[in-house]
Every structure is written in structure tokens, then in C-alpha cells.
mmCIF file of C-alpha atoms in Angstrom:
data_model
loop_
_atom_site.group_PDB
_atom_site.id
_atom_site.type_symbol
_atom_site.label_atom_id
_atom_site.label_comp_id
_atom_site.label_asym_id
_atom_site.label_seq_id
_atom_site.Cartn_x
_atom_site.Cartn_y
_atom_site.Cartn_z
ATOM 1 C CA MET D 25 -12.299 -5.770 -7.004
ATOM 2 C CA ASN D 26 -10.738 -6.925 -10.555
ATOM 3 C CA ARG D 27 -7.575 -8.089 -9.707
ATOM 4 C CA ILE D 28 -4.310 -8.030 -12.760
ATOM 5 C CA PRO D 29 -2.273 -11.382 -12.855
ATOM 6 C CA PHE D 30 1.046 -10.764 -11.790
ATOM 7 C CA ASP D 31 2.429 -11.040 -15.533
ATOM 8 C CA GLU D 32 0.134 -8.271 -16.760
ATOM 9 C CA TRP D 33 1.131 -5.325 -14.350
ATOM 10 C CA ASN D 34 4.757 -6.728 -15.031
ATOM 11 C CA GLU D 35 4.317 -6.144 -19.299
ATOM 12 C CA LEU D 36 2.083 -2.655 -18.307
ATOM 13 C CA PHE D 37 4.903 -1.756 -15.484
ATOM 14 C CA LYS D 38 7.682 -2.292 -18.383
ATOM 15 C CA GLY D 39 5.784 -1.093 -21.285
ATOM 16 C CA ASP D 40 3.713 2.070 -20.349
ATOM 17 C CA PRO D 41 5.337 3.363 -16.478
ATOM 18 C CA GLU D 42 2.122 5.995 -16.669
ATOM 19 C CA ALA D 43 -0.800 3.361 -18.014
ATOM 20 C CA PHE D 44 0.599 1.585 -14.929
ATOM 21 C CA GLU D 45 1.034 3.908 -12.030
ATOM 22 C CA LYS D 46 -3.129 4.979 -13.237
ATOM 23 C CA LYS D 47 -3.820 1.187 -13.318
ATOM 24 C CA ARG D 48 -2.850 0.890 -9.552
ATOM 25 C CA GLN D 49 -3.959 4.184 -8.253
ATOM 26 C CA GLU D 50 -7.461 3.000 -9.039
ATOM 27 C CA PHE D 51 -6.432 -0.622 -8.326
ATOM 28 C CA LEU D 52 -5.939 0.795 -4.674
ATOM 29 C CA GLU D 53 -8.694 3.634 -4.959
ATOM 30 C CA SER D 54 -10.855 0.164 -5.497
ATOM 31 C CA TYR D 55 -9.393 -2.154 -2.437
ATOM 32 C CA ILE D 56 -9.770 0.924 -0.094
ATOM 33 C CA ILE D 57 -13.859 1.315 -1.147
ATOM 34 C CA ASP D 58 -14.378 -2.514 -0.705
ATOM 35 C CA GLN D 59 -12.836 -2.894 2.137
ATOM 36 C CA TRP D 60 -14.213 -0.355 3.866
ATOM 37 C CA SER D 61 -17.313 0.760 1.356
ATOM 38 C CA ALA D 62 -19.585 1.678 5.107
ATOM 39 C CA GLU D 63 -16.991 3.295 7.395
ATOM 40 C CA PRO D 64 -15.654 6.461 5.275
ATOM 41 C CA ASN D 65 -13.766 7.546 8.354
ATOM 42 C CA LYS D 66 -11.821 4.666 7.686
ATOM 43 C CA GLN D 67 -11.330 4.573 3.940
ATOM 44 C CA GLN D 68 -9.428 8.305 4.471
ATOM 45 C CA ARG D 69 -7.298 6.728 6.925
ATOM 46 C CA ALA D 70 -6.282 4.139 4.647
ATOM 47 C CA ARG D 71 -6.128 6.853 2.215
ATOM 48 C CA ALA D 72 -4.088 9.351 4.155
ATOM 49 C CA THR D 73 -2.025 5.874 5.415
ATOM 50 C CA LEU D 74 -1.014 5.014 1.619
ATOM 51 C CA TRP D 75 -0.292 9.136 0.428
ATOM 52 C CA ARG D 76 2.086 8.996 3.701
ATOM 53 C CA LEU D 77 3.646 5.579 2.479
ATOM 54 C CA GLU D 78 4.045 7.036 -1.109
ATOM 55 C CA GLN D 79 5.629 10.207 0.627
ATOM 56 C CA ASN D 80 8.345 8.952 2.146
ATOM 57 C CA TYR D 81 9.381 6.186 -1.208
ATOM 58 C CA ARG D 82 8.362 7.978 -4.193
ATOM 59 C CA HIS D 83 12.791 8.781 -4.046
ATOM 60 C CA ILE D 84 13.141 5.222 -4.926
ATOM 61 C CA LYS D 85 12.581 3.924 -8.756
ATOM 62 C CA ASP D 86 14.128 0.268 -8.109
ATOM 63 C CA PRO D 87 9.868 -1.703 -7.527
ATOM 64 C CA VAL D 88 11.912 -4.889 -5.278
ATOM 65 C CA GLU D 89 14.095 -1.925 -3.153
ATOM 66 C CA ARG D 90 10.480 -0.472 -2.259
ATOM 67 C CA PHE D 91 8.704 -2.872 -2.190
ATOM 68 C CA ASN D 92 11.136 -3.960 1.032
ATOM 69 C CA MET D 93 11.164 -1.220 2.381
ATOM 70 C CA ILE D 94 7.322 -1.207 2.523
ATOM 71 C CA VAL D 95 7.806 -4.492 3.992
ATOM 72 C CA ALA D 96 9.854 -2.941 6.708
ATOM 73 C CA GLU D 97 8.080 -0.225 7.259
ATOM 74 C CA PHE D 98 5.008 -2.976 7.727
ATOM 75 C CA TRP D 99 6.928 -4.786 10.247
ATOM 76 C CA LYS D 100 7.318 -1.590 12.028
ATOM 77 C CA GLN D 101 4.110 -1.366 12.352
ATOM 78 C CA VAL D 102 3.168 -5.001 13.866
ATOM 79 C CA SER D 103 6.107 -4.018 15.882
ATOM 80 C CA LYS D 104 4.324 -0.551 17.655
ATOM 81 C CA LEU D 105 1.202 -2.788 17.259
ATOM 82 C CA LYS D 106 2.039 -5.775 19.454
ATOM 83 C CA ASP D 107 3.943 -3.467 22.247
ATOM 84 C CA ALA D 108 0.758 -1.421 22.729
ATOM 85 C CA LEU D 109 -1.209 -4.965 22.600
ATOM 86 C CA ASP D 110 1.925 -6.182 25.433
ATOM 87 C CA GLN D 111 0.739 -2.535 27.536
ATOM 88 C CA PHE D 112 -3.360 -4.831 28.083
ATOM 89 C CA LYS D 113 -1.633 -8.037 29.133
ATOM 90 C CA LEU D 114 -2.090 -8.610 32.650
#
């Protein structure tokens, strides 16, 4: 997968938000394909999760606020996983 250093991502975001968005989408799609190359069902689930996140947070324009909201969502999902795993404890 082609990785772009933070400074380059930052400059692209500041200088050309449309190009940044295109590059971001390409990066995420490449990541999904690389991670689950032999598992199309998992690719589809990852795309669906990404779509849901983007729909939930598309109205947030500040990148730091958006990041914080997504981190909060991550921890909410970790908590759900922990609760599910706790049900299997003896």
C-alpha cells in the first residue's frame, strides 16, 4: 500500500481539499483490498462501516473534531466487543 507522510497529507488538505478527498478515498479503498484480498465479504463489511462513519460525521468540517468523534466511536465499539466477550466468561 502506498503511504503518504503526514506533512504531505496536511499540505494536500490545505492546498487542494478535493485532491485530498480523492487521495483519501483511494488510500482507504487500497487498504481494504490489501487487508482482505481473499475475503470479499469482509471487504464489503469494511466498506459499509466506512460509509456509515462518513455519513455520521460528514457534517463535521473541523478535522480535529471529526477525529475525536471517530475515536469516541472506536471506543464505543471496543466496549461493545468487551461486553460480548464478557458473556462468554465462566
